[in-house]
Short mmCIF file of C-alpha atoms and ligand atoms in Angstrom, two decimals:
data_model
loop_
_atom_site.label_atom_id
_atom_site.label_comp_id
_atom_site.label_asym_id
_atom_site.label_seq_id
_atom_site.Cartn_x
_atom_site.Cartn_y
_atom_site.Cartn_z
CA MET A 32 22.18 -50.61 58.05
CA GLN A 33 22.57 -53.69 55.92
CA ARG A 34 26.02 -54.34 54.54
CA PRO A 35 26.46 -54.35 50.76
CA ILE A 36 26.41 -57.69 48.96
CA TYR A 37 29.99 -58.80 48.40
CA LEU A 38 30.83 -59.45 44.74
CA ASP A 39 34.53 -58.63 44.77
CA CYS A 40 36.00 -62.09 45.25
CA HIS A 41 38.97 -61.43 42.95
CA ALA A 42 40.16 -58.79 45.41
CA THR A 43 39.85 -61.02 48.43
CA THR A 44 37.48 -63.44 50.14
CA PRO A 45 36.29 -63.81 53.72
CA VAL A 46 38.03 -66.42 55.86
CA ASP A 47 35.92 -69.58 55.86
CA GLU A 48 34.78 -70.57 59.38
CA ARG A 49 36.40 -73.99 58.95
CA VAL A 50 39.69 -72.32 58.07
CA LEU A 51 39.46 -70.03 61.07
CA ALA A 52 38.76 -72.99 63.35
CA ALA A 53 41.84 -74.79 62.03
CA MET A 54 43.98 -71.69 62.63
CA LEU A 55 42.88 -70.78 66.16
CA PRO A 56 44.89 -73.36 68.16
CA TYR A 57 48.08 -71.97 66.62
CA PHE A 58 47.31 -68.48 67.91
CA ARG A 59 46.54 -69.90 71.35
CA GLU A 60 48.20 -72.84 73.11
CA SER A 61 50.28 -74.06 70.15
CA PHE A 62 51.89 -70.70 69.49
CA GLY A 63 55.49 -71.93 69.28
CA ASN A 64 58.08 -71.04 66.69
CA PRO A 65 58.38 -73.94 64.23
CA ALA A 66 62.14 -73.41 64.30
CA SER A 67 62.34 -74.02 68.07
CA VAL A 68 63.61 -77.57 68.15
CA GLY A 69 64.03 -77.89 71.91
CA HIS A 70 60.47 -78.01 73.30
CA LEU A 71 56.88 -79.04 72.84
CA TYR A 72 55.70 -75.60 71.62
CA GLY A 73 58.16 -75.68 68.76
CA TRP A 74 57.42 -79.32 67.94
CA GLU A 75 53.68 -78.68 67.71
CA ALA A 76 54.17 -75.75 65.36
CA GLU A 77 56.78 -77.57 63.32
CA SER A 78 54.59 -80.60 62.88
CA ALA A 79 51.60 -78.44 61.86
CA VAL A 80 53.71 -76.62 59.26
CA LYS A 81 55.06 -79.94 57.97
CA LEU A 82 51.57 -81.36 57.48
CA ALA A 83 50.35 -78.18 55.80
CA ARG A 84 53.37 -78.10 53.49
CA GLU A 85 52.79 -81.73 52.49
CA ALA A 86 49.10 -81.12 51.81
CA ILE A 87 49.77 -78.02 49.69
CA ALA A 88 52.54 -79.79 47.77
CA ASN A 89 50.37 -82.87 47.15
CA SER A 90 47.53 -80.78 45.83
CA ILE A 91 49.68 -79.45 42.97
CA ASN A 92 51.66 -82.69 42.45
CA ALA A 93 54.85 -81.23 43.94
CA THR A 94 57.08 -82.40 46.81
CA PRO A 95 57.17 -80.63 50.19
CA GLU A 96 60.75 -79.38 49.58
CA GLU A 97 59.45 -77.51 46.53
CA ILE A 98 57.15 -75.26 48.59
CA ILE A 99 58.51 -71.97 49.94
CA PHE A 100 56.11 -70.05 52.14
CA THR A 101 55.87 -66.32 51.47
CA SER A 102 53.64 -63.45 52.57
CA GLY A 103 51.46 -63.93 49.50
CA ALA A 104 51.52 -63.96 45.72
CA THR A 105 53.15 -60.53 45.45
CA GLU A 106 56.19 -61.76 47.33
CA ALA A 107 56.14 -65.10 45.50
CA ASN A 108 56.14 -63.29 42.13
CA ASN A 109 58.99 -61.03 43.25
CA LEU A 110 61.00 -63.99 44.48
CA ALA A 111 60.40 -65.97 41.29
CA ILE A 112 61.17 -63.19 38.82
CA LYS A 113 63.95 -61.32 40.60
CA GLY A 114 65.33 -64.55 42.06
CA VAL A 115 65.62 -66.17 38.61
CA ALA A 116 67.00 -63.00 37.01
CA GLU A 117 69.72 -62.75 39.62
CA ALA A 118 70.59 -66.45 39.50
CA TYR A 119 70.58 -66.85 35.69
CA HIS A 120 71.77 -63.48 34.39
CA ARG A 121 74.95 -65.01 33.03
CA LYS A 122 72.86 -67.30 30.85
CA GLY A 123 70.74 -64.44 29.53
CA ARG A 124 68.96 -61.25 30.43
CA HIS A 125 65.69 -61.57 28.52
CA ILE A 126 62.30 -62.28 30.10
CA ILE A 127 58.90 -62.66 28.43
CA THR A 128 55.62 -61.84 30.10
CA LEU A 129 52.13 -60.58 29.20
CA GLN A 130 50.77 -57.04 29.11
CA THR A 131 47.80 -58.26 31.15
CA GLU A 132 49.78 -59.59 34.12
CA HIS A 133 49.14 -58.39 37.67
CA SER A 134 51.29 -55.47 38.77
CA ALA A 135 53.09 -57.89 41.10
CA VAL A 136 54.60 -59.39 37.93
CA LEU A 137 54.83 -56.25 35.80
CA ASP A 138 56.53 -54.13 38.44
CA PRO A 139 59.35 -56.58 39.28
CA CYS A 140 59.89 -56.83 35.50
CA GLY A 141 60.06 -53.05 35.27
CA TYR A 142 62.56 -53.01 38.10
CA LEU A 143 64.70 -55.56 36.25
CA GLU A 144 64.62 -53.35 33.16
CA SER A 145 66.20 -50.62 35.25
CA LEU A 146 69.02 -53.08 35.98
CA GLY A 147 69.59 -53.78 32.30
CA PHE A 148 67.35 -56.79 31.69
CA GLU A 149 65.19 -56.82 28.59
CA ILE A 150 61.52 -57.61 29.00
CA THR A 151 59.08 -58.47 26.22
CA TYR A 152 55.50 -57.62 27.22
CA LEU A 153 53.43 -59.73 24.85
CA PRO A 154 50.08 -58.33 23.72
CA VAL A 155 47.00 -60.53 24.04
CA LYS A 156 44.21 -61.24 21.59
CA SER A 157 40.95 -59.30 21.93
CA ASP A 158 39.57 -62.16 24.07
CA GLY A 159 42.45 -61.78 26.53
CA LEU A 160 44.25 -64.99 25.55
CA ILE A 161 47.91 -65.25 24.69
CA ASP A 162 48.88 -65.69 21.05
CA LEU A 163 51.14 -68.75 21.19
CA GLN A 164 52.78 -67.91 17.88
CA GLU A 165 53.74 -64.50 19.21
CA LEU A 166 55.21 -66.20 22.25
CA GLU A 167 57.28 -68.55 20.09
CA MET A 168 58.49 -65.66 17.99
CA ALA A 169 59.47 -63.65 21.05
CA ILE A 170 61.76 -66.38 22.40
CA ARG A 171 65.46 -65.61 21.94
CA PRO A 172 68.66 -67.48 22.75
CA ASP A 173 69.09 -65.26 25.82
CA THR A 174 65.53 -65.77 27.14
CA ILE A 175 65.75 -67.16 30.67
CA LEU A 176 62.16 -66.94 31.87
CA VAL A 177 58.59 -66.84 30.63
CA SER A 178 56.01 -65.60 33.13
CA VAL A 179 52.35 -66.04 32.18
CA MET A 180 49.51 -65.96 34.68
CA ALA A 181 47.14 -68.93 34.96
CA ALA A 182 43.95 -66.89 35.49
CA ASN A 183 43.56 -63.15 35.10
CA ASN A 184 42.38 -61.19 38.12
CA GLU A 185 40.29 -58.71 36.12
CA ILE A 186 38.75 -60.61 33.23
CA GLY A 187 39.20 -64.14 34.56
CA VAL A 188 40.61 -65.62 31.35
CA LEU A 189 42.51 -68.89 31.66
CA GLN A 190 45.76 -69.06 29.72
CA PRO A 191 46.86 -72.37 28.12
CA ILE A 192 49.39 -73.11 30.85
CA ALA A 193 50.24 -76.70 29.84
CA THR A 194 50.97 -75.67 26.26
CA ILE A 195 53.18 -72.80 27.41
CA GLY A 196 54.97 -75.11 29.84
CA GLN A 197 55.74 -77.57 27.07
CA LEU A 198 56.90 -74.83 24.74
CA CYS A 199 59.28 -73.46 27.37
CA HIS A 200 60.65 -76.84 28.41
CA GLU A 201 61.39 -77.84 24.82
CA ARG A 202 63.62 -74.76 24.68
CA GLN A 203 65.07 -75.08 28.19
CA ILE A 204 63.50 -71.84 29.34
CA LEU A 205 62.08 -71.59 32.85
CA PHE A 206 58.31 -71.13 33.13
CA HIS A 207 56.69 -69.20 35.96
CA THR A 208 52.96 -68.79 36.44
CA ASP A 209 51.11 -66.49 38.81
CA ALA A 210 48.30 -68.79 39.94
CA ALA A 211 46.85 -66.51 42.62
CA GLN A 212 43.40 -66.55 40.98
CA ALA A 213 43.60 -70.10 39.63
CA ILE A 214 44.61 -72.13 42.66
CA GLY A 215 41.70 -74.13 44.04
CA LYS A 216 39.47 -73.11 41.12
CA ILE A 217 41.03 -75.05 38.27
CA PRO A 218 43.17 -78.21 38.51
CA LEU A 219 46.86 -77.33 38.68
CA ASP A 220 49.51 -80.03 38.26
CA VAL A 221 53.09 -78.78 38.06
CA GLN A 222 54.29 -82.00 36.42
CA ALA A 223 51.61 -82.37 33.77
CA MET A 224 51.74 -78.63 33.04
CA GLN A 225 55.57 -78.44 33.13
CA ILE A 226 55.56 -75.48 35.49
CA ASP A 227 58.90 -74.52 37.09
CA LEU A 228 57.71 -71.79 39.44
CA MET A 229 54.18 -71.06 40.61
CA SER A 230 52.91 -68.27 42.87
CA LEU A 231 50.06 -68.98 45.24
CA THR A 232 48.08 -67.07 47.84
CA ALA A 233 45.51 -68.06 50.46
CA HIS A 234 43.25 -65.03 50.69
CA LYS A 235 41.52 -65.53 47.33
CA ILE A 236 40.35 -68.97 48.46
CA TYR A 237 38.93 -68.13 51.89
CA GLY A 238 42.25 -68.31 53.74
CA ALA A 239 43.90 -65.46 55.64
CA LYS A 240 45.66 -62.53 54.07
CA GLY A 241 49.44 -62.42 54.39
CA ILE A 242 50.24 -66.01 53.45
CA GLY A 243 51.15 -67.59 50.15
CA ALA A 244 53.79 -69.79 48.62
CA LEU A 245 56.13 -70.18 45.72
CA TYR A 246 56.48 -73.59 44.15
CA VAL A 247 60.08 -74.03 42.95
CA ARG A 248 60.91 -77.11 40.85
CA ARG A 249 63.74 -79.27 42.21
CA ARG A 250 64.08 -81.86 39.45
CA HIS A 251 64.08 -81.71 35.63
CA PRO A 252 65.29 -79.01 35.87
CA ARG A 253 66.42 -78.01 39.33
CA VAL A 254 65.65 -74.31 39.60
CA THR A 255 68.02 -72.10 41.56
CA LEU A 256 66.88 -68.81 42.98
CA ALA A 257 68.69 -65.89 44.53
CA PRO A 258 66.90 -65.22 47.83
CA GLN A 259 65.35 -61.80 48.19
CA LEU A 260 65.02 -61.84 52.00
CA HIS A 261 68.14 -62.71 53.93
CA GLY A 262 68.16 -63.71 57.56
CA GLY A 263 67.80 -66.84 59.63
CA GLY A 264 67.99 -69.17 56.66
CA HIS A 265 64.39 -70.43 56.83
CA GLU A 266 62.88 -72.23 53.85
CA ARG A 267 66.30 -73.65 52.96
CA GLY A 268 67.75 -70.17 52.75
CA MET A 269 65.36 -69.07 50.02
CA ARG A 270 63.09 -67.00 52.27
CA SER A 271 64.13 -66.08 55.77
CA GLY A 272 61.63 -65.11 58.43
CA THR A 273 59.75 -66.95 61.17
CA LEU A 274 56.99 -69.04 59.62
CA TYR A 275 53.41 -67.89 60.29
CA THR A 276 52.06 -71.15 61.66
CA PRO A 277 48.35 -70.18 61.92
CA GLN A 278 48.25 -68.70 58.43
CA ILE A 279 50.08 -71.70 56.96
CA VAL A 280 47.70 -74.16 58.65
CA GLY A 281 44.77 -72.08 57.40
CA PHE A 282 46.18 -71.95 53.87
CA ALA A 283 46.33 -75.76 53.73
CA LYS A 284 42.80 -76.03 55.10
CA ALA A 285 41.48 -73.45 52.63
CA LEU A 286 43.10 -75.29 49.75
CA GLU A 287 41.77 -78.64 50.93
CA ILE A 288 38.22 -77.27 51.05
CA ALA A 289 38.55 -75.50 47.70
CA ILE A 290 39.79 -78.64 45.95
CA ALA A 291 37.25 -80.94 47.59
CA SER A 292 34.38 -78.67 46.57
CA GLN A 293 35.81 -77.41 43.30
CA ALA A 294 33.44 -79.04 40.83
CA GLU A 295 30.40 -78.15 42.89
CA GLU A 296 31.46 -74.54 43.49
CA GLU A 297 32.37 -74.06 39.87
CA GLN A 298 28.94 -75.24 38.79
CA LYS A 299 27.23 -72.96 41.27
CA ALA A 300 29.32 -69.92 40.32
CA LEU A 301 28.63 -70.64 36.66
CA THR A 302 24.90 -70.74 37.28
CA LEU A 303 25.00 -67.44 39.18
CA ARG A 304 27.20 -65.81 36.56
CA GLN A 305 24.96 -66.91 33.72
CA HIS A 306 21.98 -65.55 35.57
CA LEU A 307 23.71 -62.23 36.15
CA TRP A 308 24.75 -61.96 32.51
CA GLN A 309 21.27 -62.83 31.34
CA LYS A 310 19.72 -60.10 33.50
CA LEU A 311 22.34 -57.54 32.45
CA SER A 312 21.66 -58.40 28.84
CA GLU A 313 18.39 -56.52 29.14
CA LEU A 314 20.61 -53.47 28.71
CA GLU A 315 21.77 -52.31 25.31
CA SER A 316 25.37 -51.64 24.39
CA ILE A 317 27.03 -53.87 26.92
CA ARG A 318 29.99 -56.05 26.22
CA LEU A 319 31.55 -59.03 27.96
CA ASN A 320 35.29 -58.61 28.47
CA GLY A 321 37.47 -61.68 28.10
CA HIS A 322 36.88 -65.05 26.48
CA PRO A 323 33.27 -66.18 27.07
CA LYS A 324 34.17 -69.76 28.04
CA LEU A 325 37.87 -69.94 28.93
CA ARG A 326 37.45 -67.97 32.13
CA LEU A 327 36.97 -68.44 35.86
CA ALA A 328 33.41 -69.48 36.65
CA GLY A 329 32.95 -66.65 39.15
CA ASN A 330 34.21 -63.87 36.90
CA LEU A 331 32.07 -61.48 34.89
CA ASN A 332 33.64 -58.31 33.52
CA VAL A 333 31.29 -56.05 31.62
CA SER A 334 31.61 -52.74 29.78
CA PHE A 335 28.52 -50.55 29.88
CA ARG A 336 29.01 -48.18 26.99
CA GLY A 337 28.36 -44.54 27.81
CA ILE A 338 28.65 -44.72 31.58
CA ASN A 339 31.50 -44.26 34.02
CA GLY A 340 32.27 -47.34 36.05
CA GLN A 341 33.29 -45.31 39.10
CA ALA A 342 29.99 -43.44 38.96
CA LEU A 343 28.11 -46.73 38.73
CA MET A 344 30.06 -48.14 41.68
CA LEU A 345 29.27 -45.02 43.66
CA ALA A 346 25.57 -45.24 42.80
CA LEU A 347 25.56 -48.86 43.95
CA GLN A 348 27.90 -48.70 46.92
CA THR A 349 25.23 -49.35 49.53
CA ILE A 350 23.93 -52.31 47.53
CA VAL A 351 26.97 -54.15 46.24
CA ALA A 352 30.77 -54.24 46.60
CA ILE A 353 32.30 -54.48 43.12
CA SER A 354 35.34 -53.12 41.27
CA SER A 355 35.52 -50.83 38.28
CA GLY A 356 37.82 -50.96 35.29
CA SER A 357 40.09 -48.45 36.93
CA ALA A 358 40.33 -49.44 40.56
CA CYS A 359 41.88 -52.85 40.16
CA SER A 360 45.34 -51.93 41.27
CA SER A 361 45.09 -50.28 44.65
CA ALA A 362 44.43 -46.55 44.55
CA LYS A 363 45.43 -45.97 40.94
CA SER A 364 42.72 -44.39 38.89
CA ALA A 365 44.29 -44.94 35.47
CA PRO A 366 42.21 -47.05 33.10
CA SER A 367 42.80 -50.77 33.57
CA HIS A 368 45.91 -51.92 31.69
CA VAL A 369 44.20 -55.27 31.15
CA LEU A 370 41.20 -53.76 29.37
CA LYS A 371 43.52 -51.49 27.41
CA ALA A 372 45.42 -54.58 26.27
CA LEU A 373 42.14 -55.98 24.88
CA GLY A 374 42.03 -52.91 22.65
CA HIS A 375 39.55 -50.86 24.69
CA THR A 376 39.61 -47.08 24.53
CA ASP A 377 40.14 -45.30 27.87
CA GLU A 378 36.45 -44.47 27.85
CA LEU A 379 35.33 -48.08 27.41
CA ALA A 380 37.84 -49.26 30.02
CA TYR A 381 36.42 -46.72 32.46
CA ALA A 382 32.92 -47.97 31.63
CA SER A 383 33.71 -51.45 32.93
CA ILE A 384 32.77 -53.34 36.06
CA ARG A 385 34.22 -56.54 37.46
CA PHE A 386 31.86 -58.90 39.29
CA GLY A 387 33.57 -61.57 41.36
CA ILE A 388 31.16 -64.27 42.50
CA GLY A 389 32.24 -66.54 45.34
CA ARG A 390 31.39 -69.41 47.66
CA PHE A 391 28.87 -67.56 49.79
CA ASN A 392 26.86 -65.73 47.15
CA THR A 393 23.26 -66.70 46.50
CA LEU A 394 20.89 -66.47 43.57
CA GLU A 395 18.81 -64.02 45.56
CA GLU A 396 21.82 -61.71 45.93
CA ILE A 397 22.55 -61.90 42.20
CA GLU A 398 18.94 -61.04 41.50
CA ILE A 399 19.11 -57.94 43.72
CA VAL A 400 22.42 -56.80 42.26
CA ALA A 401 21.33 -57.36 38.67
CA ASN A 402 18.15 -55.34 39.15
CA HIS A 403 20.03 -52.45 40.73
CA VAL A 404 22.73 -52.45 38.08
CA VAL A 405 20.19 -52.39 35.26
CA GLU A 406 18.29 -49.58 36.93
CA SER A 407 21.39 -47.53 37.69
CA VAL A 408 22.91 -47.93 34.23
CA ARG A 409 19.64 -46.78 32.68
CA SER A 410 19.43 -43.74 34.91
CA LEU A 411 23.11 -42.84 34.43
CA ARG A 412 22.68 -43.11 30.68
CA ASN A 413 19.63 -40.86 30.76
CA SER A 414 21.19 -38.20 32.95
C1 PLP B 86 45.71 -61.07 44.34
C2 PLP B 86 46.72 -61.32 43.30
C3 PLP B 86 48.08 -61.13 43.53
C4 PLP B 86 48.60 -60.59 44.83
O1 PLP B 86 48.50 -61.54 45.83
P1 PLP B 86 48.77 -61.16 47.36
O2 PLP B 86 48.75 -62.47 48.05
O3 PLP B 86 47.65 -60.26 47.76
O4 PLP B 86 50.09 -60.50 47.43
C5 PLP B 86 48.96 -61.43 42.52
N1 PLP B 86 48.53 -61.89 41.34
C6 PLP B 86 47.23 -62.07 41.06
C7 PLP B 86 46.81 -62.60 39.74
C8 PLP B 86 46.28 -61.78 42.03
O5 PLP B 86 44.99 -61.96 41.76
#
C-alpha cells in the first residue's frame, strides 16, 4: 500500500538525509560525553557541540554563550517564561502574550497564574495579526515580559517581531518569541529585531525530534533566568543534563541547509501553495484563515463551510496526512483556540484543515491532494 502524501510539515518534518549523515558519527565512534574533559571521546563530542553552537548562534546574530540547548521549543518556552517570572518577580508579576500562542506558551502562563502572576492574553485581529495598539495599552509598570510568537503553527501568520522588540525595549520589558515555526524559514536576527529570548526547535526544519535551544540575551540587557532543571550545571547552570551530541550536530546542519536554501524553498512552497489554493477555489464557501500574505510560504489553512474537518481527514487518510482545526494540540478535540481567536464559530473552526507544505513535496502531489479534497468536500456536503 502506498503511504499517504505528507502535508503536515507544521507538526514535524522528516530528517533530511544530509542531517542524518552528519549525526551518525556521533552515535557511533564519537559517542563521548561532551563534558568528559579527560579523553579523546569527550574532546570529539565537545568540539562538535562547540562548532554547532557557534553555527546556530551565528545564524541568528547571537554569540555562542547565548545559546542554551534544550529538548525542543516546549522546554525552551517553559525555561524562558517560568525562568523570567521566577527571576524578575520582584520587579513585577505581569506578563503579556497572545491568545493564539502555542500551548507550550499558554500553559506555562496558566501555571504562573496559579502562582499569582497576572497574564494578559491579547486578542488578535481577524487576520491573525497582533494589534500593536492593544499591546501598547496592555503594558503596565509591573509588566516584566512580552511573549509573542514569530510564526503561528496553525495559520502561519508572521507577527511584526522587530516592531514588538522595539516597543518592549523602549519600555525596558523583556521580549520572548517562540520561533519554532519561523526559524530557517524567515530571516531572524536577534539584534536587529531586539529579541531577548527566542525558542527554537530542530524537528520542524528536517532535524531530529528532541532537540532545540533557547537564545538568552547577554548584553543590553543581560537577561537572568531561574533554571528549571537542576543537576550537573551544564549550559552554565541554566539547563542541566548531558548534551545530546548527535541531535545538536544535526540541528546545526538542518539550520545551515534551511538558511542556505531559504529563498529557493520559499519560492517553491509559495508556488505549490498558490496552486493548491487555486484548485481548492473551485469549491464554494471556502475561506482562507490568516493573513493572505504575511504568512509562512508553506502554510494554507482553509475552512470548508458545512463540513467537519475530522470527517474530511478521515475520508482522505489514505491519500494525504493533514491536520484539522481541532487536532492541532495533541489528542485534544476541542475546536482550535487559534481559529476561535480569529472569531470563528466552533462549527467553522471544526470545518478547517491545515495544509503544511515542505521541502520534499511536489506539484504532482499537490495536484493529487487538491483533486481528492475537492471531490471529498463535494461528497461530504451532498451527504
Ligand atoms: C512545534 C512547536 C512547538 C513545540 O516544539 P517541540 O520542539 O516539539 O517541543 C512550540 N511552539 C510552536 C509554535 C511550534 O510549532
